Amino acid sequence: MKMKNARSIAALIAASTLSFAASAHADAVRGVIIQTEGHISPSCRTVVLKRKDNGQTMSFRIAATNSEDGVMAVTLTALSTGREVQIFYTPNVTTGCGSEPRIEYISLYAQGY
């Protein structure tokens, strides 16, 4: 009986942890990249997105990494092809350069999706 209670408590803890994690997720915005900039300091690279939902622009920063530049590669592809992207970010989390939010990840969509 004690094992069953322990499992129930573990399930409750897991459920409360998952509900907390879901509330701390990144925001998402979809649109078209209209500008991107390089910079002497890699964490200061800027991307400007034109939002699909309201046409307003939003600026983001791309974090510097030591291993790869996947986010920058996707933004350049999106800019050169005009394809829609979805950017995931956490408001007020920056790269340390400027006040624009840092792109956490980015999805590139085929035309019409």
Coordinates of C-alpha atoms in Angstrom, one line a residue:
M1 CA 0.0 0.0 0.0
K2 CA 2.9 2.4 0.8
M3 CA 4.3 1.8 -2.7
K4 CA 1.0 2.8 -4.3
N5 CA 0.9 6.0 -2.2
A6 CA 4.5 6.8 -3.2
R7 CA 3.6 6.3 -6.9
S8 CA 0.6 8.6 -6.5
I9 CA 2.7 11.3 -4.8
A10 CA 5.3 10.9 -7.6
A11 CA 2.6 11.3 -10.2
L12 CA 1.3 14.5 -8.5
I13 CA 4.8 15.9 -8.4
A14 CA 5.4 15.1 -12.0
A15 CA 2.1 16.6 -13.1
S16 CA 2.7 19.8 -11.1
T17 CA 6.2 20.1 -12.6
L18 CA 4.9 19.6 -16.1
S19 CA 2.1 22.2 -15.6
F20 CA 4.8 24.7 -14.4
A21 CA 7.0 24.0 -17.3
A22 CA 4.1 24.5 -19.8
S23 CA 3.5 27.9 -18.3
A24 CA 7.2 28.9 -18.7
H25 CA 7.3 28.1 -22.5
A26 CA 8.6 30.5 -25.1
D27 CA 6.3 32.8 -27.0
A28 CA 6.0 32.3 -30.8
V29 CA 5.4 34.7 -33.6
R30 CA 5.0 33.9 -37.3
G31 CA 5.9 36.1 -40.3
V32 CA 8.5 37.0 -42.9
I33 CA 12.1 38.0 -42.2
I34 CA 12.5 41.5 -43.9
Q35 CA 16.0 42.3 -42.6
T36 CA 19.0 40.7 -41.0
E37 CA 22.3 42.2 -40.0
G38 CA 25.8 40.9 -39.2
H39 CA 27.8 42.6 -36.5
I40 CA 31.4 42.6 -35.3
S41 CA 30.1 41.1 -32.0
P42 CA 28.2 38.0 -32.9
S43 CA 25.6 38.4 -30.1
C44 CA 24.6 41.7 -31.6
R45 CA 23.3 40.3 -34.9
T46 CA 19.8 41.5 -35.6
V47 CA 16.8 40.0 -37.4
V48 CA 13.6 41.9 -38.2
L49 CA 10.4 40.0 -38.7
K50 CA 7.2 41.3 -40.2
R51 CA 4.4 39.7 -38.3
K52 CA 1.7 37.7 -40.2
D53 CA -1.1 38.5 -37.7
N54 CA -0.9 42.3 -37.6
G55 CA 1.9 43.4 -40.1
Q56 CA 4.0 45.1 -37.4
T57 CA 7.7 44.5 -37.2
M58 CA 9.6 42.9 -34.3
S59 CA 13.4 42.8 -33.9
F60 CA 15.3 39.9 -32.4
R61 CA 18.9 39.1 -31.6
I62 CA 20.8 35.9 -32.5
A63 CA 22.9 34.5 -29.7
A64 CA 26.6 33.7 -30.4
T65 CA 27.5 30.0 -30.2
N66 CA 30.8 28.3 -30.3
S67 CA 29.7 25.4 -32.5
E68 CA 27.2 26.4 -35.2
D69 CA 25.1 29.1 -36.7
G70 CA 21.9 27.3 -37.4
V71 CA 19.6 30.2 -36.4
M72 CA 21.5 32.6 -38.7
A73 CA 21.5 30.1 -41.5
V74 CA 17.7 29.7 -41.3
T75 CA 17.1 33.5 -41.1
L76 CA 19.3 34.1 -44.2
T77 CA 17.5 31.3 -46.1
A78 CA 14.1 32.8 -45.1
L79 CA 15.2 36.3 -46.1
S80 CA 16.5 35.2 -49.5
T81 CA 13.5 33.0 -50.3
G82 CA 10.7 35.1 -48.7
R83 CA 9.4 32.0 -46.9
E84 CA 7.5 32.3 -43.6
V85 CA 9.1 31.5 -40.3
Q86 CA 8.0 31.0 -36.8
I87 CA 10.3 32.4 -34.1
F88 CA 10.2 31.2 -30.6
Y89 CA 11.5 33.5 -27.9
T90 CA 11.2 34.4 -24.2
P91 CA 10.4 38.1 -23.7
N92 CA 13.1 40.0 -21.7
V93 CA 15.7 37.2 -22.4
T94 CA 18.4 38.9 -24.5
T95 CA 21.8 38.0 -25.9
G96 CA 23.3 40.7 -23.7
C97 CA 23.5 43.1 -26.6
G98 CA 20.5 45.5 -26.8
S99 CA 17.0 44.9 -25.4
E100 CA 15.6 42.8 -28.3
P101 CA 14.7 39.2 -27.3
R102 CA 17.0 36.3 -28.3
I103 CA 15.7 33.8 -30.8
E104 CA 15.6 30.4 -29.0
Y105 CA 14.7 28.5 -32.2
I106 CA 13.2 29.2 -35.6
S107 CA 11.1 27.1 -38.0
L108 CA 11.1 27.7 -41.8
Y109 CA 7.9 26.8 -43.7
A110 CA 7.4 25.7 -47.3
Q111 CA 5.4 28.1 -49.4
G112 CA 1.7 28.0 -48.6
Y113 CA 2.0 26.4 -45.2

